[in-house]
Short mmCIF file of C-alpha atoms and ligand atoms in Angstrom, two decimals:
data_model
loop_
_atom_site.label_atom_id
_atom_site.label_comp_id
_atom_site.label_asym_id
_atom_site.label_seq_id
_atom_site.Cartn_x
_atom_site.Cartn_y
_atom_site.Cartn_z
CA MET A 261 70.94 35.34 -45.43
CA ILE A 262 68.47 33.51 -47.67
CA VAL A 263 65.88 34.56 -50.23
CA MET A 264 62.49 32.91 -49.91
CA LYS A 265 60.19 33.25 -52.91
CA PHE A 266 56.52 32.34 -52.77
CA GLY A 267 54.30 32.24 -55.87
CA GLY A 268 50.59 32.76 -56.36
CA ALA A 269 49.72 29.18 -55.41
CA ALA A 270 51.23 29.78 -51.95
CA LEU A 271 49.27 33.00 -51.59
CA LYS A 272 45.87 32.04 -52.81
CA ASP A 273 43.85 33.08 -49.73
CA SER A 274 44.28 34.24 -46.14
CA GLN A 275 44.82 30.68 -44.90
CA SER A 276 47.68 30.05 -47.29
CA ILE A 277 49.20 33.45 -46.50
CA LYS A 278 49.19 32.47 -42.81
CA ASN A 279 51.00 29.27 -43.74
CA VAL A 280 53.64 31.24 -45.65
CA ALA A 281 54.11 33.56 -42.66
CA LYS A 282 54.60 30.52 -40.43
CA ILE A 283 57.32 29.18 -42.73
CA VAL A 284 59.04 32.56 -42.83
CA ILE A 285 58.98 32.88 -39.05
CA GLN A 286 60.41 29.36 -38.68
CA ASN A 287 63.34 30.50 -40.82
CA ILE A 288 63.89 33.80 -39.12
CA GLU A 289 67.40 32.98 -37.88
CA HIS A 290 68.53 32.68 -41.53
CA ASP A 291 67.77 36.38 -42.14
CA PRO A 292 65.17 35.81 -44.83
CA ILE A 293 64.42 38.25 -47.63
CA ILE A 294 61.00 37.57 -49.06
CA VAL A 295 60.05 37.84 -52.74
CA LEU A 296 56.38 37.42 -53.59
CA SER A 297 54.15 36.97 -56.62
CA ALA A 298 50.64 38.32 -56.75
CA VAL A 299 47.84 36.58 -54.87
CA GLY A 300 46.94 33.41 -56.85
CA GLY A 301 45.08 34.18 -60.08
CA VAL A 302 45.35 37.95 -59.73
CA THR A 303 47.76 38.53 -62.64
CA ASP A 304 45.33 36.78 -64.99
CA GLU A 305 42.47 38.75 -63.49
CA LEU A 306 44.34 42.02 -64.09
CA LEU A 307 44.97 41.01 -67.68
CA ASP A 308 41.26 40.42 -68.11
CA MET A 309 40.47 43.78 -66.53
CA GLY A 310 42.85 45.39 -69.02
CA MET A 311 41.17 43.71 -71.99
CA GLN A 312 37.76 44.79 -70.75
CA ALA A 313 38.95 48.35 -70.19
CA SER A 314 40.22 48.44 -73.78
CA HIS A 315 36.64 47.63 -74.79
CA GLY A 316 35.28 50.41 -72.64
CA ALA A 317 34.50 48.73 -69.30
CA VAL A 318 36.45 49.72 -66.19
CA ASP A 319 35.63 47.35 -63.37
CA VAL A 320 37.74 46.93 -60.24
CA LYS A 321 35.07 45.39 -58.06
CA ALA A 322 36.25 41.77 -58.03
CA PHE A 323 39.87 42.84 -57.51
CA ILE A 324 38.91 44.98 -54.52
CA GLU A 325 36.65 42.34 -53.03
CA LEU A 326 39.32 39.64 -53.20
CA HIS A 327 42.00 41.74 -51.51
CA GLU A 328 39.60 43.31 -49.04
CA LYS A 329 38.45 39.88 -47.92
CA ILE A 330 42.02 38.67 -47.40
CA CYS A 331 42.89 41.86 -45.49
CA GLY A 332 39.80 41.45 -43.31
CA GLU A 333 40.76 37.88 -42.45
CA LEU A 334 44.38 38.84 -41.69
CA ASP A 335 43.44 41.93 -39.74
CA VAL A 336 45.22 44.24 -42.18
CA ASP A 337 43.79 47.73 -42.62
CA PHE A 338 42.53 47.88 -46.22
CA SER A 339 42.45 51.67 -46.25
CA ILE A 340 46.25 51.71 -46.76
CA PHE A 341 45.50 50.74 -50.34
CA ARG A 342 43.55 53.88 -51.19
CA PRO A 343 46.40 55.55 -53.14
CA LEU A 344 47.18 52.33 -55.04
CA LEU A 345 43.52 51.80 -55.91
CA LYS A 346 43.34 55.30 -57.25
CA GLU A 347 46.39 54.62 -59.39
CA LEU A 348 44.90 51.33 -60.62
CA THR A 349 41.66 53.03 -61.66
CA GLY A 350 43.73 55.69 -63.41
CA VAL A 351 45.63 53.07 -65.46
CA LEU A 352 42.37 51.36 -66.43
CA SER A 353 40.81 54.69 -67.47
CA ASP A 354 43.86 55.39 -69.64
CA ILE A 355 43.44 52.01 -71.31
CA LYS A 356 39.77 52.76 -71.83
CA SER A 357 40.46 56.08 -73.53
CA LEU A 358 43.22 54.55 -75.69
CA GLY A 359 40.91 51.73 -76.72
CA VAL A 360 43.80 49.26 -76.84
CA LEU A 361 45.90 47.44 -74.27
CA ARG A 362 49.42 48.59 -75.12
CA LEU A 363 52.43 46.98 -73.46
CA VAL A 364 53.26 50.11 -71.43
CA GLU A 365 49.85 50.22 -69.76
CA LYS A 366 49.69 46.44 -69.54
CA ASP A 367 52.89 46.28 -67.47
CA ALA A 368 51.66 49.12 -65.25
CA LEU A 369 48.40 47.29 -64.77
CA LEU A 370 49.96 43.90 -63.96
CA SER A 371 52.16 45.51 -61.31
CA PHE A 372 49.24 45.94 -58.93
CA GLY A 373 49.07 42.21 -58.16
CA GLU A 374 52.53 42.14 -56.57
CA ARG A 375 52.24 45.64 -55.10
CA PHE A 376 49.17 44.53 -53.16
CA SER A 377 50.48 41.12 -52.09
CA VAL A 378 53.74 42.39 -50.57
CA ARG A 379 51.97 45.06 -48.57
CA ILE A 380 49.41 42.62 -47.23
CA PHE A 381 52.07 40.08 -46.31
CA SER A 382 54.36 42.57 -44.67
CA LYS A 383 51.52 44.01 -42.58
CA TYR A 384 50.50 40.52 -41.57
CA LEU A 385 54.05 39.75 -40.40
CA GLU A 386 53.85 42.90 -38.29
CA ASN A 387 50.58 41.61 -36.83
CA MET A 388 52.51 38.49 -35.87
CA GLY A 389 55.02 40.65 -34.02
CA ILE A 390 57.74 40.51 -36.69
CA LYS A 391 59.16 43.79 -37.95
CA SER A 392 58.84 43.94 -41.70
CA ARG A 393 58.79 46.30 -44.63
CA ALA A 394 57.29 46.03 -48.12
CA TYR A 395 59.30 47.21 -51.13
CA ASP A 396 58.40 47.76 -54.75
CA SER A 397 61.37 46.23 -56.53
CA TRP A 398 62.45 49.54 -58.09
CA GLU A 399 62.96 50.97 -54.59
CA ILE A 400 65.74 48.45 -53.99
CA GLY A 401 67.34 49.10 -57.38
CA ILE A 402 65.90 46.65 -59.90
CA ILE A 403 66.04 48.44 -63.23
CA THR A 404 65.42 47.11 -66.75
CA THR A 405 65.98 47.91 -70.41
CA PRO A 406 63.37 50.26 -71.94
CA SER A 407 61.23 47.54 -73.55
CA HIS A 408 58.06 46.16 -72.00
CA SER A 409 56.76 42.73 -70.99
CA ASN A 410 59.53 40.14 -70.80
CA THR A 411 62.10 42.83 -70.38
CA LYS A 412 65.72 42.30 -69.28
CA ILE A 413 67.34 43.75 -66.20
CA LEU A 414 70.31 46.09 -66.47
CA HIS A 415 73.56 44.86 -65.01
CA LYS A 416 73.84 47.79 -62.62
CA THR A 417 70.90 46.28 -60.73
CA TYR A 418 73.24 43.94 -58.85
CA LYS A 419 75.44 46.70 -57.54
CA ASP A 420 72.50 48.93 -56.73
CA ILE A 421 70.68 46.27 -54.72
CA ARG A 422 73.83 45.63 -52.70
CA LYS A 423 74.37 49.30 -52.11
CA PHE A 424 70.76 49.85 -51.12
CA PHE A 425 70.75 47.17 -48.47
CA GLU A 426 74.26 47.81 -47.25
CA THR A 427 73.71 51.50 -46.69
CA ASN A 428 70.21 51.46 -45.28
CA HIS A 429 69.01 48.18 -44.16
CA MET A 430 71.57 45.63 -43.10
CA PRO A 431 71.59 43.74 -40.86
CA PHE A 432 67.85 43.38 -41.32
CA TRP A 433 65.90 44.57 -38.41
CA GLU A 434 62.83 44.54 -40.60
CA ILE A 435 62.17 41.58 -42.92
CA PRO A 436 62.11 42.93 -46.48
CA VAL A 437 59.16 41.77 -48.57
CA ILE A 438 59.85 42.55 -52.23
CA THR A 439 57.61 42.48 -55.28
CA GLY A 440 58.63 39.78 -57.75
CA PHE A 441 58.04 40.01 -61.50
CA ILE A 442 57.85 43.80 -61.80
CA ALA A 443 60.49 46.51 -62.22
CA LYS A 444 60.96 49.92 -63.78
CA ASN A 445 62.98 51.04 -66.78
CA SER A 446 65.28 54.01 -66.96
CA LYS A 447 62.38 56.16 -68.17
CA GLY A 448 60.62 55.44 -64.90
CA GLU A 449 57.93 53.28 -66.53
CA ILE A 450 56.83 50.06 -64.91
CA THR A 451 58.05 46.91 -66.72
CA THR A 452 57.62 43.17 -66.15
CA LEU A 453 60.04 40.24 -66.40
CA GLY A 454 57.67 37.84 -68.17
CA ARG A 455 55.06 35.53 -66.69
CA GLY A 456 56.41 33.60 -63.75
CA GLY A 457 59.10 36.28 -63.44
CA SER A 458 59.14 36.34 -59.65
CA ASP A 459 61.57 33.42 -59.70
CA LEU A 460 63.92 35.61 -61.67
CA THR A 461 63.53 38.47 -59.18
CA ALA A 462 64.40 36.08 -56.35
CA SER A 463 67.46 34.90 -58.23
CA ILE A 464 68.58 38.47 -58.94
CA VAL A 465 68.18 39.56 -55.31
CA GLY A 466 69.86 36.43 -53.92
CA THR A 467 72.77 36.80 -56.31
CA ALA A 468 73.18 40.54 -55.69
CA LEU A 469 73.33 39.97 -51.93
CA LYS A 470 75.42 36.77 -52.20
CA CYS A 471 72.88 34.87 -50.13
CA GLU A 472 73.51 31.34 -48.88
CA GLU A 473 70.55 30.05 -50.81
CA ILE A 474 67.61 31.14 -52.97
CA GLN A 475 64.54 29.18 -52.01
CA ILE A 476 61.65 28.81 -54.43
CA TRP A 477 58.61 27.50 -52.56
CA LYS A 478 56.15 25.48 -54.66
CA ASP A 479 53.29 23.04 -54.19
CA VAL A 480 55.48 20.04 -55.06
CA ASP A 481 58.33 18.41 -53.14
CA GLY A 482 60.98 19.70 -55.50
CA ILE A 483 61.96 18.99 -59.07
CA LEU A 484 60.59 15.64 -60.13
CA SER A 485 61.59 12.97 -62.62
CA ALA A 486 58.37 13.74 -64.54
CA GLU A 487 55.21 15.82 -64.29
CA PRO A 488 53.32 14.20 -61.36
CA SER A 489 49.93 14.65 -63.04
CA ILE A 490 51.14 12.29 -65.79
CA VAL A 491 53.42 10.06 -63.71
CA PRO A 492 52.06 9.88 -60.15
CA ASN A 493 55.09 7.99 -58.83
CA ALA A 494 57.63 10.46 -60.23
CA LYS A 495 60.65 10.80 -57.95
CA VAL A 496 62.03 13.92 -56.31
CA LEU A 497 65.53 14.78 -57.49
CA ARG A 498 67.93 15.63 -54.71
CA ARG A 499 70.40 17.66 -56.67
CA ILE A 500 70.71 18.88 -60.25
CA SER A 501 72.99 21.28 -62.06
CA TYR A 502 72.03 24.76 -63.27
CA ARG A 503 72.37 23.54 -66.84
CA GLU A 504 70.05 20.62 -66.28
CA ALA A 505 67.54 22.84 -64.51
CA HIS A 506 67.68 25.34 -67.32
CA GLU A 507 67.01 22.66 -69.94
CA LEU A 508 64.23 21.26 -67.80
CA ALA A 509 62.53 24.62 -67.47
CA PHE A 510 62.99 25.36 -71.14
CA PHE A 511 61.58 21.99 -72.18
CA GLY A 512 58.40 22.51 -70.26
CA ALA A 513 58.87 21.46 -66.64
CA LYS A 514 56.63 23.94 -64.87
CA ILE A 515 59.10 24.42 -62.12
CA LEU A 516 61.06 27.63 -62.55
CA HIS A 517 61.18 30.59 -64.88
CA PRO A 518 63.75 29.42 -67.48
CA GLN A 519 65.87 32.55 -67.06
CA SER A 520 65.97 32.37 -63.30
CA MET A 521 69.01 30.06 -63.25
CA ILE A 522 71.16 32.57 -65.13
CA PRO A 523 72.01 35.06 -62.33
CA SER A 524 72.41 32.40 -59.65
CA LYS A 525 74.67 30.33 -61.89
CA LYS A 526 76.90 33.35 -62.48
CA GLY A 527 77.05 34.10 -58.76
CA ASN A 528 77.19 30.40 -57.88
CA ILE A 529 74.31 30.73 -55.42
CA PRO A 530 72.34 27.50 -54.95
CA ILE A 531 68.60 27.50 -55.62
CA ARG A 532 66.50 25.17 -53.53
CA VAL A 533 62.99 24.20 -54.64
CA LYS A 534 60.83 23.37 -51.62
CA ASN A 535 57.22 22.48 -50.85
CA PHE A 536 55.20 24.98 -48.83
CA LEU A 537 52.75 22.20 -47.99
CA PHE A 538 55.53 19.99 -46.49
CA PRO A 539 58.17 22.52 -45.44
CA ASP A 540 60.33 19.94 -43.63
CA GLY A 541 61.40 18.13 -46.80
CA ASP A 542 64.84 18.83 -48.26
CA GLY A 543 63.52 19.73 -51.70
CA THR A 544 65.82 19.84 -54.73
CA ILE A 545 69.06 21.81 -54.83
CA ILE A 546 70.13 23.38 -58.10
CA SER A 547 73.82 24.25 -58.06
CA ASP A 548 76.99 23.65 -60.02
CA LYS A 549 76.96 20.03 -58.82
CA THR A 550 74.75 17.22 -59.97
CA ASP A 551 73.94 13.81 -58.56
CA GLU A 552 75.75 11.20 -60.60
CA THR A 553 73.10 8.54 -60.39
CA GLU A 554 73.85 5.19 -61.92
CA GLU A 555 72.64 6.13 -65.37
CA GLY A 556 72.81 9.88 -64.99
CA LEU A 557 69.16 10.33 -65.94
CA LYS A 558 67.26 13.17 -64.31
CA SER A 559 63.92 13.95 -65.74
CA LEU A 560 61.43 13.64 -68.57
CA THR A 561 59.64 16.73 -69.75
CA CYS A 562 57.15 17.59 -72.37
CA ARG A 563 56.21 20.71 -74.26
CA LYS A 564 53.00 20.56 -76.19
CA ASP A 565 51.43 22.70 -78.88
CA ILE A 566 54.63 22.91 -80.87
CA THR A 567 54.84 23.58 -84.58
CA LEU A 568 57.19 21.39 -86.61
CA VAL A 569 58.56 22.82 -89.86
CA ASN A 570 60.32 20.67 -92.46
CA ILE A 571 62.20 22.53 -95.16
CA GLU A 572 63.70 20.78 -98.17
CA SER A 573 65.59 22.23 -101.14
CA PRO A 574 67.09 19.58 -103.42
CA GLU A 575 68.75 22.24 -105.57
CA MET A 576 70.84 23.27 -102.57
CA ILE A 577 72.69 19.95 -102.48
CA GLY A 578 76.39 20.68 -102.63
CA GLU A 579 75.82 24.45 -102.40
CA TYR A 580 76.96 26.66 -99.56
CA GLY A 581 74.98 29.34 -97.75
CA TYR A 582 71.81 27.29 -97.51
CA LEU A 583 71.47 27.50 -93.75
CA ALA A 584 72.42 31.17 -93.77
CA ARG A 585 69.72 31.90 -96.32
CA ILE A 586 67.08 30.11 -94.27
CA PHE A 587 68.04 31.62 -90.96
CA ALA A 588 68.19 35.11 -92.43
CA ILE A 589 64.44 34.75 -92.98
CA PHE A 590 63.87 33.72 -89.38
CA LYS A 591 65.90 36.70 -88.26
CA ASP A 592 63.95 39.01 -90.56
CA LEU A 593 60.64 37.76 -89.21
CA LYS A 594 61.97 37.81 -85.64
CA ILE A 595 61.10 34.16 -85.13
CA SER A 596 62.94 32.21 -82.48
CA VAL A 597 63.75 28.60 -83.36
CA ASP A 598 63.83 25.96 -80.64
CA LEU A 599 65.08 22.59 -81.88
CA ILE A 600 66.93 21.97 -85.11
CA ALA A 601 68.00 18.88 -87.03
CA THR A 602 69.65 19.18 -90.42
CA SER A 603 71.00 17.16 -93.29
CA GLU A 604 72.64 18.28 -96.52
CA ALA A 605 69.66 20.10 -98.02
CA SER A 606 66.87 19.75 -95.52
CA ILE A 607 66.10 21.11 -92.09
CA SER A 608 63.56 20.23 -89.46
CA LEU A 609 62.90 22.71 -86.74
CA THR A 610 60.37 23.49 -84.08
CA LEU A 611 58.64 26.75 -83.24
CA ASP A 612 56.31 27.98 -80.62
CA ASN A 613 52.64 27.86 -81.59
CA THR A 614 52.43 31.66 -81.35
CA VAL A 615 54.51 32.13 -84.50
CA ASN A 616 52.79 33.39 -87.63
CA VAL A 617 53.82 30.53 -89.93
CA GLU A 618 51.97 31.82 -92.98
CA ARG A 619 54.50 34.57 -93.57
CA LEU A 620 57.33 32.17 -92.95
CA ILE A 621 56.02 29.59 -95.41
CA LYS A 622 55.61 32.26 -98.06
CA ARG A 623 59.21 33.41 -97.75
CA LEU A 624 60.71 29.91 -97.56
CA SER A 625 58.59 28.54 -100.41
CA SER A 626 60.38 30.72 -102.93
CA PHE A 627 63.33 28.33 -102.83
CA SER A 628 62.23 25.33 -100.76
CA GLU A 629 59.50 22.88 -100.20
CA VAL A 630 57.97 23.55 -96.78
CA LYS A 631 55.78 21.28 -94.71
CA VAL A 632 54.27 22.41 -91.43
CA ARG A 633 52.73 20.22 -88.76
CA LYS A 634 50.99 21.80 -85.81
CA LYS A 635 49.97 20.27 -82.47
CA MET A 636 53.21 18.41 -81.98
CA ALA A 637 54.99 17.75 -78.70
CA ILE A 638 58.63 17.77 -77.69
CA VAL A 639 59.39 14.98 -75.26
CA SER A 640 62.83 15.37 -73.79
CA LEU A 641 65.05 13.39 -71.53
CA ILE A 642 67.44 15.38 -69.39
CA GLY A 643 70.51 14.00 -67.71
CA THR A 644 74.01 12.90 -68.47
CA ARG A 645 74.85 9.71 -70.35
CA TYR A 646 71.43 9.32 -72.00
CA TYR A 647 73.40 8.42 -75.11
CA SER A 648 74.63 5.12 -73.73
CA PRO A 649 73.49 2.19 -75.88
CA THR A 650 71.49 0.81 -72.96
CA ILE A 651 69.46 3.96 -72.53
CA LEU A 652 68.96 4.51 -76.23
CA SER A 653 67.76 0.94 -76.70
CA LYS A 654 65.20 1.45 -73.95
CA ILE A 655 64.00 4.70 -75.48
CA PHE A 656 63.51 3.19 -78.92
CA TYR A 657 61.92 0.13 -77.41
CA VAL A 658 59.26 2.42 -75.91
CA PHE A 659 58.50 4.09 -79.23
CA HIS A 660 58.29 0.68 -80.85
CA LYS A 661 56.11 -0.80 -78.12
CA GLU A 662 53.74 2.17 -78.09
CA GLY A 663 53.65 2.33 -81.88
CA VAL A 664 54.55 6.01 -81.99
CA ASN A 665 56.42 7.60 -84.89
CA VAL A 666 59.24 9.97 -84.06
CA GLU A 667 59.12 12.96 -86.40
CA MET A 668 62.40 14.52 -85.38
CA ILE A 669 65.26 13.90 -82.95
CA SER A 670 67.56 16.52 -81.59
CA GLN A 671 70.41 16.25 -79.17
CA GLY A 672 71.77 19.29 -77.36
CA ALA A 673 75.44 20.09 -77.91
CA SER A 674 75.88 20.15 -74.15
CA LYS A 675 74.93 16.46 -74.17
CA ILE A 676 72.52 16.81 -71.30
CA ASN A 677 69.33 16.40 -73.26
CA ILE A 678 67.83 14.50 -76.11
CA ALA A 679 64.50 15.55 -77.55
CA PHE A 680 61.92 13.70 -79.63
CA VAL A 681 59.19 15.43 -81.57
CA ILE A 682 56.00 13.40 -81.79
CA ASP A 683 52.32 13.98 -82.36
CA GLU A 684 50.91 15.71 -79.29
CA ILE A 685 48.18 13.11 -78.76
CA TYR A 686 50.80 10.47 -77.86
CA ALA A 687 52.84 12.63 -75.52
CA ASP A 688 51.38 11.51 -72.19
CA LYS A 689 51.48 7.81 -72.97
CA VAL A 690 55.07 8.07 -74.19
CA ILE A 691 56.13 9.93 -71.05
CA LYS A 692 54.46 7.31 -68.85
CA ALA A 693 56.14 4.46 -70.69
CA LEU A 694 59.55 6.13 -70.83
CA HIS A 695 59.38 6.78 -67.10
CA LYS A 696 58.57 3.18 -66.45
CA TYR A 697 61.41 1.80 -68.55
CA LEU A 698 64.04 4.38 -67.66
CA PHE A 699 63.32 5.29 -64.06
CA GLU A 700 61.55 2.31 -62.50
CA LYS A 701 63.93 -0.56 -61.78
CA GLU A 702 61.86 -3.71 -62.45
CA LYS A 703 60.55 -2.53 -65.80
CA SER A 704 63.82 -1.13 -66.86
CA LEU A 705 65.34 -4.60 -67.12
CA GLU A 706 62.60 -6.01 -69.32
CA VAL A 707 63.96 -4.49 -72.52
CA MET A 708 67.35 -6.01 -71.98
CA ARG A 709 66.15 -9.56 -71.68
N1 LIG B 1033 52.39 37.15 -60.91
C1 LIG B 1033 53.16 36.89 -62.09
C2 LIG B 1033 52.51 35.80 -62.91
O1 LIG B 1033 51.47 35.31 -62.57
C3 LIG B 1033 54.58 36.59 -61.78
C4 LIG B 1033 54.83 35.32 -61.03
O2 LIG B 1033 53.91 34.67 -60.56
O3 LIG B 1033 55.99 34.94 -60.90
O4 LIG B 1033 53.05 35.46 -63.93
MG1 LIG B 1034 53.78 32.21 -60.55
#
């Protein structure tokens, strides 16, 4: 049994949906369970529709046209969607009368993307002569905490999914096609797992059913040594560990939802990232093993639009409780900190650009000097043994050669990543140069001469 997850890019029109169906049919002997995102762009479109409804305009025309066209081209009867369309209009009318887009209605609204895509896909499989059935994820047992948007699943989900399939539906005589990203909470309200959350759904389902493999199908050959739009000759990694993949996703590689490694790591189920445009490739396997390449380096990533905060309090030298005092403020303001570097009485840390720094500065300024720099980037190198003198000398050579100041350095305790905070405008050129000197053989020797 395998889970095959396809995102919006794989489902952008009827042609791409046909391609996905072909891949699924080729894998039929592996007993695939399908997890889908919404049709490409639809989640953003629904968000827009929600905003407009909150300003008084309910308009479902473009949404209907897009799905109706796809159904027409795949020979799927669009009239099956009448009840869902009625529900969609109802949600939008509620938003209109409330005059705001609250998280409860927003999650309900976003659910329609996946609820449409799974039904279309499942019907199309049937047209191809393959028995199939569409499921909204709550039907198979995915249940979350009460909160909305970016919510967490309850642990009982794993048991419930297993029970559901074991009692009713295994072995599969109909291919299950399950909505990614969406779920329900114990109050019966629709919730969502955060943008890109279908990867997490796939990981949950694959782990619950102890599948052989969870496949995430993307438009790239696997996980690469750098973002291919910046480094065109980036290499595909054959095998990386869950930890490395998690760091990669967290530090900006647009490859997997950062949380999606957590269930599969616990259940020790490998995730394979594959390319739906070249399905024959091996892709990248994420598991508890990693490839010990010569230098142990895996990938360079970059996260832009980061805010760097420097906090200094000379009067705290030799005192205790300084860090506690600072972090109590972050806790109070519910601000999550990403990277940290400290010395006796100063701290540098990075935050997401969405944080309201004004309030933070006000609180910290009462006992510290605070400097904030926006539009920074975190460039990180992921892999084992990056801390060898050879690698470090190459890294610093690049900063020297490119004339770029490093504003902060942070090394993860797990020793699988080192991160450099620099001005965002230099990020791409630094990544290009680092890739050249660290990952491309001829260049990599130049520094050492
Ligand atoms: N459709 C959702 C999104 O666009 C979930 C996903 O694609 O995984 O974020
Ligand atoms: Mg997606």
